[in-house]
């Protein structure tokens, strides 16, 4: 007979019940088949775009105005005098020729990974988790530690016993005087005088005195006039003034030579042919005619309305008002029900309830009744085999 695990024998459902692992089928990709026919490359832009004729752009640059001045003007610059025209040869291109040729075969939409990939079935890895089965040691436990082996007991020296001092109270009385009690002298002081002025009632017919305390107490002082300082009359010095300075007296003049100009002498040449202001960039990159692209507007499909706006919406024109009918309330009247019959407290649960006998889970026993222990797997699950009853022969 097939053996059963303890988890399957359990009826209370507190233990784990394993299930069989079913391997899911692997999805095989379908072979790509390209669609037949040509791709329609037409877009809305190509269909709705209206081309316009391109006109040359008007020059915005103002015309050059030549200002005529009187007299002869030397318009020959130093560059034209010293410039020597060279025969400019066009440089050759070092760019390699294009060696790429597009393939003529139609793209099959399959990558190198799809062509060379070979699907492999995944194999379960070997579990290195240690088994949960408890291995009982065969050797008796050695309880000796390094502290027990290396510990050396030493004899302690006798502790010096100090005699306890006996409390002796003092014969002098306790001084309970504080600094406040020593320095405080209870002297009788004079009562404080009231500084509040006497209240004099002002009559209504009395004239108001405009004098103030500042006016009564202020005494004007005579201010003496400021002293005027006498300025002494200027007396010019006698004799002539010496205008010689230290620099004038000690300066020694030297004969200095004139500085020769470093600038080379200009050899002007009168050329009658015009100046060639062309360069390689101007020859190879001519100016293109460009113009600003106008706005591409789609033609209006819905025509503009004609006539005066009524201001009525679809809701206002089609709305039909209806009278509101109040909803009938189905709520029962809040009136207590009174009955002369006694209250029947018998329920369906109390009449039909049948108590069931509480069964004991067979997995709670060390060995479930009716089963024989067979073995224990690597995960720690115990398997039992059911005992078949012996059949007596007739």
CSV table of N, CA and C in Angstrom, one decimal, residues 85-173:
chain,number,residue,atom,x,y,z
A,85,UNK,N,49.7,87.7,-55.5
A,85,UNK,CA,48.7,86.7,-55.9
A,85,UNK,C,49.4,85.4,-56.2
A,86,UNK,N,48.9,84.3,-55.7
A,86,UNK,CA,49.5,83.0,-55.9
A,86,UNK,C,48.4,82.2,-56.7
A,87,UNK,N,49.0,81.2,-57.5
A,87,UNK,CA,48.1,80.3,-58.2
A,87,UNK,C,47.5,79.3,-57.2
A,88,UNK,N,46.2,79.4,-56.9
A,88,UNK,CA,45.6,78.5,-55.9
A,88,UNK,C,45.1,77.3,-56.6
A,89,UNK,N,45.6,76.1,-56.2
A,89,UNK,CA,45.1,74.9,-56.7
A,89,UNK,C,44.1,74.3,-55.8
A,90,UNK,N,43.1,73.7,-56.4
A,90,UNK,CA,42.1,73.1,-55.6
A,90,UNK,C,42.6,71.8,-55.0
A,91,UNK,N,42.3,71.6,-53.6
A,91,UNK,CA,42.8,70.5,-52.9
A,91,UNK,C,41.9,69.3,-53.2
A,92,UNK,N,42.6,68.1,-53.3
A,92,UNK,CA,41.9,66.9,-53.7
A,92,UNK,C,41.2,66.3,-52.4
A,93,UNK,N,40.1,65.6,-52.6
A,93,UNK,CA,39.4,65.0,-51.5
A,93,UNK,C,40.1,63.7,-51.1
A,94,UNK,N,40.2,63.6,-49.8
A,94,UNK,CA,40.8,62.4,-49.2
A,94,UNK,C,39.7,61.4,-48.7
A,95,UNK,N,38.5,61.7,-49.0
A,95,UNK,CA,37.4,60.9,-48.5
A,95,UNK,C,37.4,59.6,-49.3
A,96,UNK,N,37.4,58.4,-48.7
A,96,UNK,CA,37.3,57.2,-49.5
A,96,UNK,C,36.0,57.0,-50.2
A,97,UNK,N,36.1,56.3,-51.3
A,97,UNK,CA,34.9,56.1,-52.1
A,97,UNK,C,33.9,55.1,-51.3
A,98,UNK,N,32.6,55.3,-51.6
A,98,UNK,CA,31.6,54.5,-50.9
A,98,UNK,C,31.6,53.1,-51.4
A,99,UNK,N,32.0,52.2,-50.5
A,99,UNK,CA,32.1,50.7,-50.9
A,99,UNK,C,30.9,49.9,-50.4
A,100,UNK,N,29.9,50.6,-49.9
A,100,UNK,CA,28.7,49.8,-49.4
A,100,UNK,C,27.7,49.7,-50.5
A,101,UNK,N,27.2,48.5,-50.7
A,101,UNK,CA,26.1,48.3,-51.7
A,101,UNK,C,24.9,47.7,-51.0
A,102,UNK,N,23.7,48.3,-51.1
A,102,UNK,CA,22.6,47.7,-50.4
A,102,UNK,C,22.2,46.4,-50.9
A,103,UNK,N,21.7,45.5,-50.1
A,103,UNK,CA,21.4,44.1,-50.5
A,103,UNK,C,20.1,44.1,-51.4
A,104,UNK,N,20.1,43.2,-52.4
A,104,UNK,CA,19.0,43.1,-53.3
A,104,UNK,C,17.9,42.2,-52.8
A,105,UNK,N,18.3,41.3,-51.8
A,105,UNK,CA,17.3,40.3,-51.3
A,105,UNK,C,16.4,41.0,-50.3
A,106,UNK,N,15.2,40.7,-50.2
A,106,UNK,CA,14.2,41.3,-49.3
A,106,UNK,C,14.6,40.9,-47.8
A,107,UNK,N,14.4,41.8,-46.9
A,107,UNK,CA,14.8,41.5,-45.5
A,107,UNK,C,13.8,40.5,-44.9
A,108,UNK,N,14.3,39.4,-44.3
A,108,UNK,CA,13.5,38.4,-43.8
A,108,UNK,C,13.0,38.6,-42.4
A,109,UNK,N,13.5,39.7,-41.7
A,109,UNK,CA,13.1,40.0,-40.3
A,109,UNK,C,13.4,38.9,-39.3
A,110,UNK,N,14.5,38.2,-39.5
A,110,UNK,CA,15.0,37.3,-38.5
A,110,UNK,C,16.4,37.7,-38.2
A,111,UNK,N,16.7,37.7,-36.9
A,111,UNK,CA,18.0,38.1,-36.4
A,111,UNK,C,18.9,37.0,-36.2
A,112,UNK,N,20.2,37.3,-35.9
A,112,UNK,CA,21.2,36.2,-35.7
A,112,UNK,C,20.9,35.4,-34.5
A,113,UNK,N,20.3,36.1,-33.5
A,113,UNK,CA,20.0,35.5,-32.2
A,113,UNK,C,18.9,34.4,-32.4
A,114,UNK,N,17.9,34.8,-33.3
A,114,UNK,CA,16.8,33.8,-33.5
A,114,UNK,C,17.3,32.7,-34.4
A,115,UNK,N,18.2,32.9,-35.3
A,115,UNK,CA,18.7,31.8,-36.1
A,115,UNK,C,19.6,30.8,-35.3
A,116,UNK,N,20.5,31.3,-34.5
A,116,UNK,CA,21.5,30.5,-33.8
A,116,UNK,C,21.0,30.1,-32.4
A,117,UNK,N,19.8,30.6,-31.9
A,117,UNK,CA,19.4,30.3,-30.6
A,117,UNK,C,18.7,28.9,-30.5
A,118,UNK,N,19.2,28.1,-29.6
A,118,UNK,CA,18.6,26.7,-29.4
A,118,UNK,C,18.1,26.7,-28.0
A,119,UNK,N,16.7,26.5,-27.9
A,119,UNK,CA,16.2,26.5,-26.5
A,119,UNK,C,16.6,25.2,-25.7
A,120,UNK,N,17.0,25.4,-24.5
A,120,UNK,CA,17.4,24.3,-23.6
A,120,UNK,C,16.4,24.3,-22.5
A,121,UNK,N,16.2,23.0,-22.1
A,121,UNK,CA,15.3,22.8,-20.9
A,121,UNK,C,16.1,23.2,-19.6
A,122,UNK,N,15.4,23.9,-18.7
A,122,UNK,CA,16.1,24.2,-17.5
A,122,UNK,C,16.1,23.0,-16.5
A,123,UNK,N,17.2,22.8,-16.0
A,123,UNK,CA,17.3,21.7,-15.0
A,123,UNK,C,17.4,22.2,-13.6
A,124,UNK,N,16.7,21.5,-12.7
A,124,UNK,CA,16.7,22.0,-11.3
A,124,UNK,C,18.1,21.9,-10.7
A,125,UNK,N,18.4,22.9,-10.0
A,125,UNK,CA,19.7,23.0,-9.3
A,125,UNK,C,19.8,22.0,-8.1
A,126,UNK,N,21.0,21.6,-7.8
A,126,UNK,CA,21.2,20.7,-6.7
A,126,UNK,C,21.1,21.6,-5.4
A,127,UNK,N,20.3,21.2,-4.5
A,127,UNK,CA,20.1,21.9,-3.2
A,127,UNK,C,21.2,21.6,-2.3
A,128,UNK,N,21.9,22.6,-1.8
A,128,UNK,CA,23.0,22.5,-0.8
A,128,UNK,C,22.5,22.8,0.6
A,129,UNK,N,21.2,22.9,0.8
A,129,UNK,CA,20.7,23.2,2.1
A,129,UNK,C,20.9,21.9,3.0
A,130,UNK,N,21.4,22.1,4.2
A,130,UNK,CA,21.6,21.0,5.1
A,130,UNK,C,20.3,20.4,5.5
A,131,UNK,N,20.3,19.1,5.8
A,131,UNK,CA,19.1,18.4,6.1
A,131,UNK,C,18.6,18.9,7.5
A,132,UNK,N,17.3,18.9,7.7
A,132,UNK,CA,16.7,19.3,9.0
A,132,UNK,C,16.6,18.2,10.0
A,133,UNK,N,17.2,17.0,9.7
A,133,UNK,CA,17.1,15.9,10.6
A,133,UNK,C,18.2,16.1,11.7
A,134,UNK,N,17.7,15.9,12.9
A,134,UNK,CA,18.6,16.1,14.1
A,134,UNK,C,19.5,14.9,14.2
A,135,UNK,N,20.9,15.1,14.2
A,135,UNK,CA,21.8,14.0,14.3
A,135,UNK,C,22.3,14.0,15.8
A,136,UNK,N,22.0,12.9,16.4
A,136,UNK,CA,22.4,12.8,17.8
A,136,UNK,C,23.9,12.3,17.9
A,137,UNK,N,24.7,13.0,18.7
A,137,UNK,CA,26.1,12.6,18.8
A,137,UNK,C,26.2,11.3,19.6
A,138,UNK,N,27.2,10.5,19.2
A,138,UNK,CA,27.5,9.3,19.9
A,138,UNK,C,28.5,9.4,21.0
A,139,UNK,N,29.4,10.5,21.0
A,139,UNK,CA,30.4,10.7,22.0
A,139,UNK,C,29.7,11.5,23.1
A,140,UNK,N,30.0,11.2,24.4
A,140,UNK,CA,29.4,12.0,25.5
A,140,UNK,C,29.9,13.4,25.4
A,141,UNK,N,29.1,14.3,26.0
A,141,UNK,CA,29.4,15.8,25.9
A,141,UNK,C,30.5,16.1,26.9
A,142,UNK,N,31.5,16.8,26.3
A,142,UNK,CA,32.7,17.3,27.1
A,142,UNK,C,32.4,18.7,27.6
A,143,UNK,N,32.2,18.9,28.8
A,143,UNK,CA,31.8,20.2,29.4
A,143,UNK,C,33.0,21.0,29.9
A,144,UNK,N,34.2,20.5,29.6
A,144,UNK,CA,35.4,21.3,30.0
A,144,UNK,C,35.6,22.5,29.2
A,145,UNK,N,35.8,23.7,29.8
A,145,UNK,CA,36.0,24.9,29.0
A,145,UNK,C,37.5,25.4,29.3
A,146,UNK,N,37.9,26.4,28.5
A,146,UNK,CA,39.3,26.9,28.7
A,146,UNK,C,39.4,27.6,30.1
A,147,UNK,N,38.3,28.1,30.6
A,147,UNK,CA,38.4,28.8,31.9
A,147,UNK,C,38.6,27.7,33.0
A,148,UNK,N,37.9,26.6,32.9
A,148,UNK,CA,38.0,25.5,33.9
A,148,UNK,C,39.4,24.8,33.8
A,149,UNK,N,40.0,24.7,32.6
A,149,UNK,CA,41.3,24.1,32.4
A,149,UNK,C,42.4,25.0,32.9
A,150,UNK,N,42.4,26.3,32.5
A,150,UNK,CA,43.5,27.2,32.8
A,150,UNK,C,43.3,27.9,34.1
A,151,UNK,N,42.2,27.8,34.8
A,151,UNK,CA,42.0,28.6,36.0
A,151,UNK,C,42.9,28.0,37.1
A,152,UNK,N,43.7,28.9,37.7
A,152,UNK,CA,44.6,28.6,38.9
A,152,UNK,C,44.0,29.3,40.1
A,153,UNK,N,43.6,28.6,41.1
A,153,UNK,CA,43.1,29.3,42.3
A,153,UNK,C,44.3,29.8,43.2
A,154,UNK,N,44.2,31.0,43.6
A,154,UNK,CA,45.2,31.7,44.5
A,154,UNK,C,44.5,31.9,45.8
A,155,UNK,N,45.4,31.9,46.9
A,155,UNK,CA,44.9,32.2,48.2
A,155,UNK,C,44.9,33.6,48.5
A,156,UNK,N,43.8,34.2,48.9
A,156,UNK,CA,43.6,35.6,49.1
A,156,UNK,C,44.2,36.0,50.4
A,157,UNK,N,44.8,37.2,50.4
A,157,UNK,CA,45.4,37.7,51.7
A,157,UNK,C,44.2,38.2,52.6
A,158,UNK,N,44.5,38.0,53.9
A,158,UNK,CA,43.5,38.4,54.9
A,158,UNK,C,43.2,39.9,54.8
A,159,UNK,N,41.9,40.3,54.8
A,159,UNK,CA,41.5,41.7,54.7
A,159,UNK,C,41.7,42.4,56.0
A,160,UNK,N,42.2,43.6,55.9
A,160,UNK,CA,42.5,44.4,57.2
A,160,UNK,C,41.1,44.9,57.7
A,161,UNK,N,40.9,44.6,58.9
A,161,UNK,CA,39.6,45.0,59.5
A,161,UNK,C,39.9,46.4,60.2
A,162,UNK,N,39.2,47.4,59.8
A,162,UNK,CA,39.3,48.7,60.4
A,162,UNK,C,38.2,48.9,61.5
A,163,UNK,N,38.6,49.4,62.7
A,163,UNK,CA,37.6,49.5,63.7
A,163,UNK,C,36.6,50.7,63.4
A,164,UNK,N,35.4,50.5,63.7
A,164,UNK,CA,34.3,51.5,63.4
A,164,UNK,C,34.4,52.6,64.4
A,165,UNK,N,34.4,53.8,63.9
A,165,UNK,CA,34.4,55.0,64.9
A,165,UNK,C,33.1,55.1,65.6
A,166,UNK,N,33.3,55.4,66.9
A,166,UNK,CA,32.1,55.6,67.7
A,166,UNK,C,31.7,57.1,67.6
A,167,UNK,N,30.4,57.3,67.5
A,167,UNK,CA,29.8,58.7,67.4
A,167,UNK,C,29.9,59.3,68.7
A,168,UNK,N,30.5,60.6,68.8
A,168,UNK,CA,30.5,61.3,70.0
A,168,UNK,C,29.9,62.7,69.7
A,169,UNK,N,28.8,63.0,70.4
A,169,UNK,CA,28.2,64.3,70.2
A,169,UNK,C,29.0,65.4,70.8
A,170,UNK,N,28.9,66.6,70.3
A,170,UNK,CA,29.6,67.8,70.8
A,170,UNK,C,28.9,68.4,72.0
A,171,UNK,N,29.7,69.0,72.8
A,171,UNK,CA,29.2,69.7,74.0
A,171,UNK,C,28.7,71.1,73.8
A,172,UNK,N,29.2,71.7,72.7
A,172,UNK,CA,28.8,73.1,72.4
A,172,UNK,C,27.4,73.2,71.9
A,173,UNK,N,26.7,74.2,72.2
A,173,UNK,CA,25.3,74.3,71.6
A,173,UNK,C,25.3,74.7,70.1
